[in-house]
mmCIF file of C-alpha atoms and ligand atoms in Angstrom:
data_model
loop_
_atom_site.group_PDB
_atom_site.id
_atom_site.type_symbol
_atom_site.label_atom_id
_atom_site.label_comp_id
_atom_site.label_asym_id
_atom_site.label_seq_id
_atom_site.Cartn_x
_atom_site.Cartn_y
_atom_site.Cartn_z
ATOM 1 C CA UNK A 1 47.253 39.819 -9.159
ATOM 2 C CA UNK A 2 45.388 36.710 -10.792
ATOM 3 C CA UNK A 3 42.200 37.095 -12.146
ATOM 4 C CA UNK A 4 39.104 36.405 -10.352
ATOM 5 C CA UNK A 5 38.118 36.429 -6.778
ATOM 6 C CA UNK A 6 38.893 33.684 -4.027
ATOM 7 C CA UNK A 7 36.367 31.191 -3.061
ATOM 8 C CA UNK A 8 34.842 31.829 0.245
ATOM 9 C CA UNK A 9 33.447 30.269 2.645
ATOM 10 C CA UNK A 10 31.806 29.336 5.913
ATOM 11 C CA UNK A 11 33.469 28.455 9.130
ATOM 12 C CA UNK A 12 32.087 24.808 8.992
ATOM 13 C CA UNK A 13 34.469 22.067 10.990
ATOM 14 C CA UNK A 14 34.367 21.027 7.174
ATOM 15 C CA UNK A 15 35.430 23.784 5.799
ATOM 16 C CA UNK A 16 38.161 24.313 8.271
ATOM 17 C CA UNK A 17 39.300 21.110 8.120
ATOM 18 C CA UNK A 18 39.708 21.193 3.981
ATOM 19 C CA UNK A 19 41.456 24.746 5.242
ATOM 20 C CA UNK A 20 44.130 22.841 7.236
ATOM 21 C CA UNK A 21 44.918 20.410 4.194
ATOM 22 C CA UNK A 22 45.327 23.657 1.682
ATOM 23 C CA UNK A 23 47.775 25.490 4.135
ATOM 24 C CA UNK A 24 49.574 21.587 4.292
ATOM 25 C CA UNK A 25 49.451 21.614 0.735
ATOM 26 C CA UNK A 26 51.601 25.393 0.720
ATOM 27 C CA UNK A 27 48.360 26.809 -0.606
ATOM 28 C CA UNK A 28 47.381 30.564 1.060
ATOM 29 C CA UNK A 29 43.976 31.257 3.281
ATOM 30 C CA UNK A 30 42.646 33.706 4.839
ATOM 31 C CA UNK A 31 40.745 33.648 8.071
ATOM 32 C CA UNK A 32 39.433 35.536 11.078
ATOM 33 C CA UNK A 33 41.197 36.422 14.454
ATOM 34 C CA UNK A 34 40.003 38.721 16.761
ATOM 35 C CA UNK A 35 42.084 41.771 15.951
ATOM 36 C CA UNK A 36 41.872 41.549 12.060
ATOM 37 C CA UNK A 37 41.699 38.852 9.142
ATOM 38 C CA UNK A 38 45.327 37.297 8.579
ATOM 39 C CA UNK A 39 46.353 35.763 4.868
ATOM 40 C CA UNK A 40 48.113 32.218 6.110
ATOM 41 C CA UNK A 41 50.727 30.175 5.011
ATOM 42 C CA UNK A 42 52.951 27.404 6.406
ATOM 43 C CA UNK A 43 55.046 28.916 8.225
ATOM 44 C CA UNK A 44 58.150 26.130 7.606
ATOM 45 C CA UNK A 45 57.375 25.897 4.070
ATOM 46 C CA UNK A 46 59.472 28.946 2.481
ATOM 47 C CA UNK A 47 57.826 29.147 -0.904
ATOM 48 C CA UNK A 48 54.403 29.340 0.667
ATOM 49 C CA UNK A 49 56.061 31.997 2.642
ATOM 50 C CA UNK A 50 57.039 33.858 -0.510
ATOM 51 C CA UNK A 51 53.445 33.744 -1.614
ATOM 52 C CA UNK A 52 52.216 35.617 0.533
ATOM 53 C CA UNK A 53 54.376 38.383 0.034
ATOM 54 C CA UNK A 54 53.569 38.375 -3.654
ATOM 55 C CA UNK A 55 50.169 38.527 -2.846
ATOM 56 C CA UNK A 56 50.681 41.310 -0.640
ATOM 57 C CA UNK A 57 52.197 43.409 -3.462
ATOM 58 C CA UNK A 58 54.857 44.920 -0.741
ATOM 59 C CA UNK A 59 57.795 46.391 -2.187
ATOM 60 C CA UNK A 60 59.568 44.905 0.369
ATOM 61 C CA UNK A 61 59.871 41.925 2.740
ATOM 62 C CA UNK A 62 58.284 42.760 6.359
ATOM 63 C CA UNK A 63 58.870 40.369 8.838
ATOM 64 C CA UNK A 64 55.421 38.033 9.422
ATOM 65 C CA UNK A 65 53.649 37.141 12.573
ATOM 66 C CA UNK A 66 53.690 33.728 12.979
ATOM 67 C CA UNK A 67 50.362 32.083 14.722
ATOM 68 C CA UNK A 68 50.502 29.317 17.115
ATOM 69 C CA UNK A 69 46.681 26.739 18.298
ATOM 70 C CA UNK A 70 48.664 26.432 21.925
ATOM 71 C CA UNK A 71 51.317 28.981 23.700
ATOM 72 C CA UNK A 72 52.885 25.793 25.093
ATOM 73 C CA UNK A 73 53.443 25.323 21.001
ATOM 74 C CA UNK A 74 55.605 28.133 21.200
ATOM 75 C CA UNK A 75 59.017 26.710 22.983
ATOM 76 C CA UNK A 76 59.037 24.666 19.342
ATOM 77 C CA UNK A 77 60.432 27.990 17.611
ATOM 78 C CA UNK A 78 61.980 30.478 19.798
ATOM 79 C CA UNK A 79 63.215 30.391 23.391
ATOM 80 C CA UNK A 80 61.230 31.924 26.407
ATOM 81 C CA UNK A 81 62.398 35.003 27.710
ATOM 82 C CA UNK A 82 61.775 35.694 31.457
ATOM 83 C CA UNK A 83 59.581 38.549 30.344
ATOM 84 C CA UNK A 84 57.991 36.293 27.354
ATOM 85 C CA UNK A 85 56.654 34.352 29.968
ATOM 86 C CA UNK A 86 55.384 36.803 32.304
ATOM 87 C CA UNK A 87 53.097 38.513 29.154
ATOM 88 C CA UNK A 88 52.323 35.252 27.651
ATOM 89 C CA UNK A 89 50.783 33.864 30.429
ATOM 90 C CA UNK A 90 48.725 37.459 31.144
ATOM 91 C CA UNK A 91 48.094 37.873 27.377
ATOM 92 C CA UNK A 92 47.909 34.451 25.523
ATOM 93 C CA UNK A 93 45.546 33.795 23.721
ATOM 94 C CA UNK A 94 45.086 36.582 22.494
ATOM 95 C CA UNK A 95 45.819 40.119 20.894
ATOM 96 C CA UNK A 96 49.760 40.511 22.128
ATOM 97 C CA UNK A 97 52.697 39.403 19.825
ATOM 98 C CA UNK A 98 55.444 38.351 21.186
ATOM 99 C CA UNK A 99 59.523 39.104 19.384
ATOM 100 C CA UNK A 100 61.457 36.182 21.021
ATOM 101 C CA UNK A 101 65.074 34.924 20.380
ATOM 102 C CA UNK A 102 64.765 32.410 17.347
ATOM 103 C CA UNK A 103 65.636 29.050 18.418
ATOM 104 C CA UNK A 104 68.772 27.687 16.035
ATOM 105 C CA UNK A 105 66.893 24.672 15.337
ATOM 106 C CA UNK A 106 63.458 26.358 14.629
ATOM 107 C CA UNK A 107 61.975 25.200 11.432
ATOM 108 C CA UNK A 108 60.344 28.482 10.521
ATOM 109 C CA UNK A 109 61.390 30.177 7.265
ATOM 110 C CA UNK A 110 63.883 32.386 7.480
ATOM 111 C CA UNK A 111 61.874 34.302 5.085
ATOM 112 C CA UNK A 112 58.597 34.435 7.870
ATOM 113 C CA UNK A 113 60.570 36.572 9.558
ATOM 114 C CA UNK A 114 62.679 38.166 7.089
ATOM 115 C CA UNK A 115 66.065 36.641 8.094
ATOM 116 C CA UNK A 116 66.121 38.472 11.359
ATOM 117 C CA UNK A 117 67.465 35.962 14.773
ATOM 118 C CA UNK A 118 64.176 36.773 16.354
ATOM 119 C CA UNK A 119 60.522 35.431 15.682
ATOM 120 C CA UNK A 120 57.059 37.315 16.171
ATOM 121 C CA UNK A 121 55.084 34.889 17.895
ATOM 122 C CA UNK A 122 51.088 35.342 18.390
ATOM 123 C CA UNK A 123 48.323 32.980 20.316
ATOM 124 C CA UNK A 124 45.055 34.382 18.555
ATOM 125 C CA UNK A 125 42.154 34.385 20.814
ATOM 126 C CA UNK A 126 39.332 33.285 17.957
ATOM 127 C CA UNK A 127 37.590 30.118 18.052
ATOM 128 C CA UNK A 128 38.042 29.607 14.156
ATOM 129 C CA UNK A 129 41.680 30.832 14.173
ATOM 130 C CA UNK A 130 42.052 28.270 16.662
ATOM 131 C CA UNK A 131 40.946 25.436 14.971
ATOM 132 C CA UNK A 132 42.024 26.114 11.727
ATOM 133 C CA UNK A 133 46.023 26.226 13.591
ATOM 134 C CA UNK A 134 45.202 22.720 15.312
ATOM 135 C CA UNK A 135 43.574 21.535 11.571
ATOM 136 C CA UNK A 136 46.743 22.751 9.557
ATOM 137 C CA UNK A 137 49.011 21.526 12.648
ATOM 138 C CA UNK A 138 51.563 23.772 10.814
ATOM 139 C CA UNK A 139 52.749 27.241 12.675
ATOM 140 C CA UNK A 140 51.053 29.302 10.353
ATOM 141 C CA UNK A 141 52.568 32.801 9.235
ATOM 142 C CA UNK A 142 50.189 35.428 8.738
ATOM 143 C CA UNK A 143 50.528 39.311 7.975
ATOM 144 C CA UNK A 144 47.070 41.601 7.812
ATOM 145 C CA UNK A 145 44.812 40.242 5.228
ATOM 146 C CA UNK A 146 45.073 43.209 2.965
ATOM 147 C CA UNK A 147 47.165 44.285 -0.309
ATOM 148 C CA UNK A 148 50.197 46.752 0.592
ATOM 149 C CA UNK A 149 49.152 49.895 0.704
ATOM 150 C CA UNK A 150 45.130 49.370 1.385
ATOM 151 C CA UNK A 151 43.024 49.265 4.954
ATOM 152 C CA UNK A 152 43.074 46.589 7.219
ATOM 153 C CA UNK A 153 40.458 43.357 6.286
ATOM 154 C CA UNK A 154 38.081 43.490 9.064
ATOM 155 C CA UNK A 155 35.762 41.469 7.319
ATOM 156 C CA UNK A 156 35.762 38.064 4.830
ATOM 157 C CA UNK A 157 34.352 40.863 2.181
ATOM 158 C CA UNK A 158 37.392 43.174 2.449
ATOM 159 C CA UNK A 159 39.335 40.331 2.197
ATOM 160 C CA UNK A 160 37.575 38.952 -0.886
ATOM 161 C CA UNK A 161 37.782 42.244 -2.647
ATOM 162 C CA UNK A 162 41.631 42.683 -2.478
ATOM 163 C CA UNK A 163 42.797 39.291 -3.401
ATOM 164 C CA UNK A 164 42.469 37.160 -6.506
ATOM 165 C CA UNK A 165 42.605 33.288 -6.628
ATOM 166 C CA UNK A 166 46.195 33.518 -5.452
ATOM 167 C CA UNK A 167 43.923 33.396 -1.888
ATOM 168 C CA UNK A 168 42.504 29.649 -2.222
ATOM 169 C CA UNK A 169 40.229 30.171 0.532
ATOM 170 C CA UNK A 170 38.660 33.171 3.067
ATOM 171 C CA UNK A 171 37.088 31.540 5.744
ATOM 172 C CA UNK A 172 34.050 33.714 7.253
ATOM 173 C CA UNK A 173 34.210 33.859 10.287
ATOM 174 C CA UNK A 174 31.966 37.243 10.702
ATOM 175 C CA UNK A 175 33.878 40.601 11.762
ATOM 176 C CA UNK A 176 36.917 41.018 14.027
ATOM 177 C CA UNK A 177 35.578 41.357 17.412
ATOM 178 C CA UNK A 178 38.703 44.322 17.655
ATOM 179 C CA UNK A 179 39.117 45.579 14.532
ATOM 180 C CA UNK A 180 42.781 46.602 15.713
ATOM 181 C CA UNK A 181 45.991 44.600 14.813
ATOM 182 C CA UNK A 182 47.326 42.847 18.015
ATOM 183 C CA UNK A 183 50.438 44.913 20.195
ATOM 184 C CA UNK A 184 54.097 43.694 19.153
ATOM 185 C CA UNK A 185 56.142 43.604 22.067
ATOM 186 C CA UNK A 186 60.309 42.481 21.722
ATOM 187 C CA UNK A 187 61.487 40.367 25.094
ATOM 188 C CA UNK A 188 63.933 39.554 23.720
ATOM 189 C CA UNK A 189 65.750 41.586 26.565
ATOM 190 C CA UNK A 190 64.949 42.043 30.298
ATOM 191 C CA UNK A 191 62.830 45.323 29.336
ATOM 192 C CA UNK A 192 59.802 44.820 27.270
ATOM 193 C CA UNK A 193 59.891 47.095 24.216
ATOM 194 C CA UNK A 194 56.612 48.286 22.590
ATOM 195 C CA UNK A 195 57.133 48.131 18.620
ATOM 196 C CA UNK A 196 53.839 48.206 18.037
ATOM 197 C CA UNK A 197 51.097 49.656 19.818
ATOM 198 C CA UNK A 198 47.450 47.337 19.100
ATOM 199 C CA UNK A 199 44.748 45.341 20.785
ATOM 200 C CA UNK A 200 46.576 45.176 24.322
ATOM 201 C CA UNK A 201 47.368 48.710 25.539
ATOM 202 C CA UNK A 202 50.368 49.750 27.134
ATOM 203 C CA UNK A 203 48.827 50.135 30.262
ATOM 204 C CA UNK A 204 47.900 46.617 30.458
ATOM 205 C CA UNK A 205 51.274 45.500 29.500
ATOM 206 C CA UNK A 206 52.673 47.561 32.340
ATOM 207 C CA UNK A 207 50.432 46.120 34.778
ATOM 208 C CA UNK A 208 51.683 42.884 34.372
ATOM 209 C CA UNK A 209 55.225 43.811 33.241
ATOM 210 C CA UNK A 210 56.199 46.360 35.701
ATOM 211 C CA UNK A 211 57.946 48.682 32.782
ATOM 212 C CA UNK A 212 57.314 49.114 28.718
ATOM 213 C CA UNK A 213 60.101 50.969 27.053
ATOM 214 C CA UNK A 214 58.624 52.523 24.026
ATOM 215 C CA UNK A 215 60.004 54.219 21.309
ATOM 216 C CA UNK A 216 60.013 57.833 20.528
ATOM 217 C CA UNK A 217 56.466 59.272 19.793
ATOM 218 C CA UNK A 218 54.873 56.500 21.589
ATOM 219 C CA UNK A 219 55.479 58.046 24.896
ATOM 220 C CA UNK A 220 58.997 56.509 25.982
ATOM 221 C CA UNK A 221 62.896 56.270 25.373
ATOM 222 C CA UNK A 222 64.305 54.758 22.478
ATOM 223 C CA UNK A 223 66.364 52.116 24.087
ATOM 224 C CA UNK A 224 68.310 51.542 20.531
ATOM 225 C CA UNK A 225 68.478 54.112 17.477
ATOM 226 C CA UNK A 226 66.872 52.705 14.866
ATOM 227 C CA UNK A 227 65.452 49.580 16.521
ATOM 228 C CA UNK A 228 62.416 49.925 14.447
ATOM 229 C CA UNK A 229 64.484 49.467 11.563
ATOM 230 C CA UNK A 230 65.968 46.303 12.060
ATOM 231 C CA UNK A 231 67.170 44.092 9.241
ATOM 232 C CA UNK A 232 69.225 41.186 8.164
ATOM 233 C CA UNK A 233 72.280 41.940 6.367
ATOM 234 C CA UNK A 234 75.405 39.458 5.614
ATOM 235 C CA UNK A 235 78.307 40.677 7.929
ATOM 236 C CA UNK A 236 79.982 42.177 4.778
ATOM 237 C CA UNK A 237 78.087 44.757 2.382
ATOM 238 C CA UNK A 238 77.095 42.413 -1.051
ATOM 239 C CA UNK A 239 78.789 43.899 -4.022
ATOM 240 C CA UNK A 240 75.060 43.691 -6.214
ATOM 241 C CA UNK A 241 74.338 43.294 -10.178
ATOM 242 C CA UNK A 242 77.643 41.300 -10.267
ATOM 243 C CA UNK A 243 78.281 38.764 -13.505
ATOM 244 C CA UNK A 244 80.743 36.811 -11.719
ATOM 245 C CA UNK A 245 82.781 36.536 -8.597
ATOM 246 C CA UNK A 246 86.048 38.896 -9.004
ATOM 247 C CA UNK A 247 89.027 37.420 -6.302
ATOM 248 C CA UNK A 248 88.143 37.416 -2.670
ATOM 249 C CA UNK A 249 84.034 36.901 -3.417
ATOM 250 C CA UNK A 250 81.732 34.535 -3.656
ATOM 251 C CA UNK A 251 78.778 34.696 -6.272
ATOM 252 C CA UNK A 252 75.130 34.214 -5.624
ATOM 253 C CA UNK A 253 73.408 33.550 -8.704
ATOM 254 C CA UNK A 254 70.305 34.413 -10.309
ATOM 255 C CA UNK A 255 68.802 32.729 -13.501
ATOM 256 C CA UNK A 256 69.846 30.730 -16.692
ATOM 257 C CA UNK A 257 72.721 32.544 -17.648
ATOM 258 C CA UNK A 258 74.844 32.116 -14.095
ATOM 259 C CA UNK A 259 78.286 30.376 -13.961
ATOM 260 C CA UNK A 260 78.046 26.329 -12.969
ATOM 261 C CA UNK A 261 78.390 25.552 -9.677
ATOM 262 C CA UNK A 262 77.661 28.934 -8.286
ATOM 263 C CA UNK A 263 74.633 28.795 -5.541
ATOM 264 C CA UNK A 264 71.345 30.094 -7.251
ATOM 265 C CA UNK A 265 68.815 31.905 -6.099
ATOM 266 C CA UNK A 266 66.634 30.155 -8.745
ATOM 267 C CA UNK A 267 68.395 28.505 -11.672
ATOM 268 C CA UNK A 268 65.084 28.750 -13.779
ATOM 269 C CA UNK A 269 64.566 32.781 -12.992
ATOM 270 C CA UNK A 270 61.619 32.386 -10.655
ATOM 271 C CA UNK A 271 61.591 35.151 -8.338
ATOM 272 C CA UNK A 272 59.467 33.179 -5.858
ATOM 273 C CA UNK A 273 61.871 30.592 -5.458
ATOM 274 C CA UNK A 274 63.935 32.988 -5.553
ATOM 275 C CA UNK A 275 62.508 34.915 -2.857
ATOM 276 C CA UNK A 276 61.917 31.559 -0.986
ATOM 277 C CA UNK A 277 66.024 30.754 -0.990
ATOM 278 C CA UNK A 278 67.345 34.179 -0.250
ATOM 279 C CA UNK A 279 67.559 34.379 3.387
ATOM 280 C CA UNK A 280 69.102 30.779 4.086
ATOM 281 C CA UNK A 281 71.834 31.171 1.256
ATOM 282 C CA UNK A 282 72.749 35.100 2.188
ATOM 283 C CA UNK A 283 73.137 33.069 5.367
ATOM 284 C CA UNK A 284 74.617 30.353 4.219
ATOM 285 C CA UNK A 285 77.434 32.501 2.040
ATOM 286 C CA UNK A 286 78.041 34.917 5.081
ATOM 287 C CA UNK A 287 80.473 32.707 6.970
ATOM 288 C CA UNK A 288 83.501 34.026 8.651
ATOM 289 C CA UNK A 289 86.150 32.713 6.464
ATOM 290 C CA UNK A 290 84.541 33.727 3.214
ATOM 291 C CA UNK A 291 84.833 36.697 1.187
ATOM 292 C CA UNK A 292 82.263 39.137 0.205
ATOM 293 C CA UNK A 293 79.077 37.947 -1.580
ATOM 294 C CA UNK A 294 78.739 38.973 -5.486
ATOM 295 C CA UNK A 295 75.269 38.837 -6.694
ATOM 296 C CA UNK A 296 73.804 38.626 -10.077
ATOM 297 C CA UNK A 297 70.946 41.062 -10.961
ATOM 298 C CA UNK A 298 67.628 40.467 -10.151
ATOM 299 C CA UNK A 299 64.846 41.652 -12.277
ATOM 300 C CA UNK A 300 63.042 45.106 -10.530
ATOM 301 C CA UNK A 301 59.707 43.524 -11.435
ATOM 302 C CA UNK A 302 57.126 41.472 -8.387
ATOM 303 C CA UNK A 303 58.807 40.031 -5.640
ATOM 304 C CA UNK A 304 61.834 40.767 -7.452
ATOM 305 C CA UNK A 305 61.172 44.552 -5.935
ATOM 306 C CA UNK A 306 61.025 42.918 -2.764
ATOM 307 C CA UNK A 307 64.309 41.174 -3.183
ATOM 308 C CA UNK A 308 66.373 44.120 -4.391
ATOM 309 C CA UNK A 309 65.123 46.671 -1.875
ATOM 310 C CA UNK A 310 66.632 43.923 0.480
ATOM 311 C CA UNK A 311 69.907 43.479 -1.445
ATOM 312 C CA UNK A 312 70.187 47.423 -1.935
ATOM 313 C CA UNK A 313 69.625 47.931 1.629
ATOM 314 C CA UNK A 314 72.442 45.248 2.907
ATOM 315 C CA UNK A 315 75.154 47.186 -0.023
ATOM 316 C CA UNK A 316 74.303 50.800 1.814
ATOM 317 C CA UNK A 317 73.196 49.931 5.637
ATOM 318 C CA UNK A 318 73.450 53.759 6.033
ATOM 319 C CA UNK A 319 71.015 54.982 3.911
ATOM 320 C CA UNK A 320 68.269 52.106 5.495
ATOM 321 C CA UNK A 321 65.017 54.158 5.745
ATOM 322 C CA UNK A 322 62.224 51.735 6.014
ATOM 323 C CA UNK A 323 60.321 52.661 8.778
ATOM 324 C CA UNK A 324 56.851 51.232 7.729
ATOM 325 C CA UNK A 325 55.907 48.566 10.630
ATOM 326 C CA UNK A 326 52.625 47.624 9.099
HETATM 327 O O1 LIG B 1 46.648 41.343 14.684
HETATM 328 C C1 LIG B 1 47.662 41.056 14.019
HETATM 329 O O2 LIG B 1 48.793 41.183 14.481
HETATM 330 C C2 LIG B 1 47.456 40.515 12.613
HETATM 331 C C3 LIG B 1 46.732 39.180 12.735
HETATM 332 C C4 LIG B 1 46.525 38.507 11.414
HETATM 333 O O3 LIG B 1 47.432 38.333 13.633
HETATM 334 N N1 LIG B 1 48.695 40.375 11.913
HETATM 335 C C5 LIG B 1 49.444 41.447 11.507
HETATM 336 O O4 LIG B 1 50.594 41.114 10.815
HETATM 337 O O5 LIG B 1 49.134 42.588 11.729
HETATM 338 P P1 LIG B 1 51.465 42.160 9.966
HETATM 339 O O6 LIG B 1 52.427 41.348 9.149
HETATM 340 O O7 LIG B 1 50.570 43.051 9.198
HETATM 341 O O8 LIG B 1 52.273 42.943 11.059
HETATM 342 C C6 LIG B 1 53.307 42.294 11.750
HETATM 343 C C7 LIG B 1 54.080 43.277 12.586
HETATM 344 C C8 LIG B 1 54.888 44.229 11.746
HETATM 345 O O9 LIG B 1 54.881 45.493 12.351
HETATM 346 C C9 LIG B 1 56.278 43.593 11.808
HETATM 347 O O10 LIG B 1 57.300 44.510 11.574
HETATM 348 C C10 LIG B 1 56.293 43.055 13.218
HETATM 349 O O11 LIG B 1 54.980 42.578 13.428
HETATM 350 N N2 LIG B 1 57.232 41.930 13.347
HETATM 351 C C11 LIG B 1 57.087 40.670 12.897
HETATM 352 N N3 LIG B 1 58.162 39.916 13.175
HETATM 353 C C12 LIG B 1 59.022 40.705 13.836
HETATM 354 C C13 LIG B 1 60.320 40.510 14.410
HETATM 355 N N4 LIG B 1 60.946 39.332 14.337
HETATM 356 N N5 LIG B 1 60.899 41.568 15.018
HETATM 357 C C14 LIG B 1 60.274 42.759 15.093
HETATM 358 N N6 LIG B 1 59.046 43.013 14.586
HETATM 359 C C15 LIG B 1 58.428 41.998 13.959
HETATM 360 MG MG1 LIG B 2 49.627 44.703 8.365
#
């Protein structure tokens, strides 16, 4: 973490407004929703993307909620599901996020949401929330406002006393009116799947909805195994720590020292570029007719942790045990 604390401030139109410009700019700032402070980023700009996560300090990458001013905004990025609609409309603005179909043309980072073919979409229902999305005019990813492993930022103090100046800006906007991160819901399908229980409870949701499938422990069948545990991986298992493509493979490169003309990850070793590209090459070296990916080593250090649990997890599907969700 960098030295120092982060600079905040007051919810002025001012302040907001130079707020917009730094998330523009691929700067990070954090600011009030109802539910719970969020640490924002441009959510198209992958190496602002990447920041965040280093400032989180997460061992690995989670995908991010992505925050929209309008839910008409929202067609931009992923395509409306039947039952999208029906809770949007109830919901929006406001403390429900929505997992829709990505759209193939969306121009969110594929690191926001961590590769995966589906986006987490959220309308917050907070006045300076909502002007600071129509000031940045970006869709602006943001997880929970605090460092891995520490409580959720309720308040611009919590949020001042877990980042350093890698934050550029907390706006204060007082406490969250809910305290409670919002309710992730997948419609994705025709049955709305709770993922995440939050601000809206499932009672509500069924209102409107008609019927919630929940996972196990939340009160409702599993409709998939290990749907809480969903994760990009190329088709084929990567062969990982790899020096250079053997027949049949194609390398992904890390670093100074990789062969010419191989794809890198970051040809000057910078894990946050590195972090930034992984998702869209993976992608981009996971086509049908190709063989299996090779990839260099990546240092186990920062987002390099990050980056590795993801590669690990991709060479050993089986053995995929994240179930952390927050
Ligand atoms: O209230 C909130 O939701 C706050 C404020 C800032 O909006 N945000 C928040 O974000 O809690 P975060 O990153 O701490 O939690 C996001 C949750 C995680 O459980 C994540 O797994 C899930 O949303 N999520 C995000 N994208 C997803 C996707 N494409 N598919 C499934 N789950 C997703
Ligand atoms: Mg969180």
């Amino acid at each position: 973490m960098a030295d120092g604390q982060p600079c905040r401030t007051e919810a002025t139109d001012a302040n907001i407004e130079r707020a917009g410009a730094l998330i523009r700019e691929g700067r990070l700032v954090a600011f009030p929703t109802e539910t719970v402070y969020g640490l924002g980023a441009d959510a198209t700009d992958d190496d602002a993307v990447a920041a965040i996560f280093a400032a989180k300090g997460r061992p690995h990458f989670n995908p991010l909620i992505v925050h929209l001013a309008e839910p008409t905004q929202a067609e931009r990025y992923v395509h409306m599901t039947e039952a999208g609609r029906l809770l949007a409309r109830a919901f929006w603005p406001g403390g429900l996020t929505l997992v829709l179909p990505r759209r193939m043309d969306s121009t969110v980072s594929l690191l926001a949401s961590a590769g995966l073919d589906t986006i987490a979409i959220r309308v917050p229902a907070h006045d300076v929330a909502h002007r600071l999305l129509v000031a940045a005019d970006r869709p602006v990813a943001a997880p929970s406002a605090n460092r891995s492993g520490s409580v959720t930022a309720t308040t611009a103090a919590h949020v001042v006393e877990s980042f350093g100046i890698e934050v550029a800006l907390v706006l204060d906007g007082g406490p969250c009116r809910i305290g409670l991160e919002s309710t992730v819901v997948d419609v994705t399908g025709d049955i709305p799947i709770l993922l995440r229980p939050g601000a809206i409870t499932a009672e509500a949701l069924m209102a409107v909805a008609g019927h919630l499938a929940a996972p196990e422990g939340l009160g409702g069948p599993l409709r998939s195994p290990g749907m809480l545990e969903r994760h990009y991986a190329p088709s084929k298992p990567p062969r990982l720590n790899a020096v250079k493509a053997e027949a049949g493979e194609t390398l992904l490169a890390f670093g100074t020292n990789a062969p010419k003309g191989a794809l890198n990850l970051s040809p000057s070793g910078d894990l946050r570029e590195a972090a930034a590209n992984l998702f869209a090459m993976l992608r981009a070296l996971d086509q049908p007719s190709s063989g299996r990916i090779a990839v260099m080593s990546i240092p186990e250090e920062g987002l390099g942790r990050a980056i590795n649990d993801r590669l690990r997890r991709a060479a050993t599907p089986a053995v995929d045990t994240n179930r952390e969700r927050r």
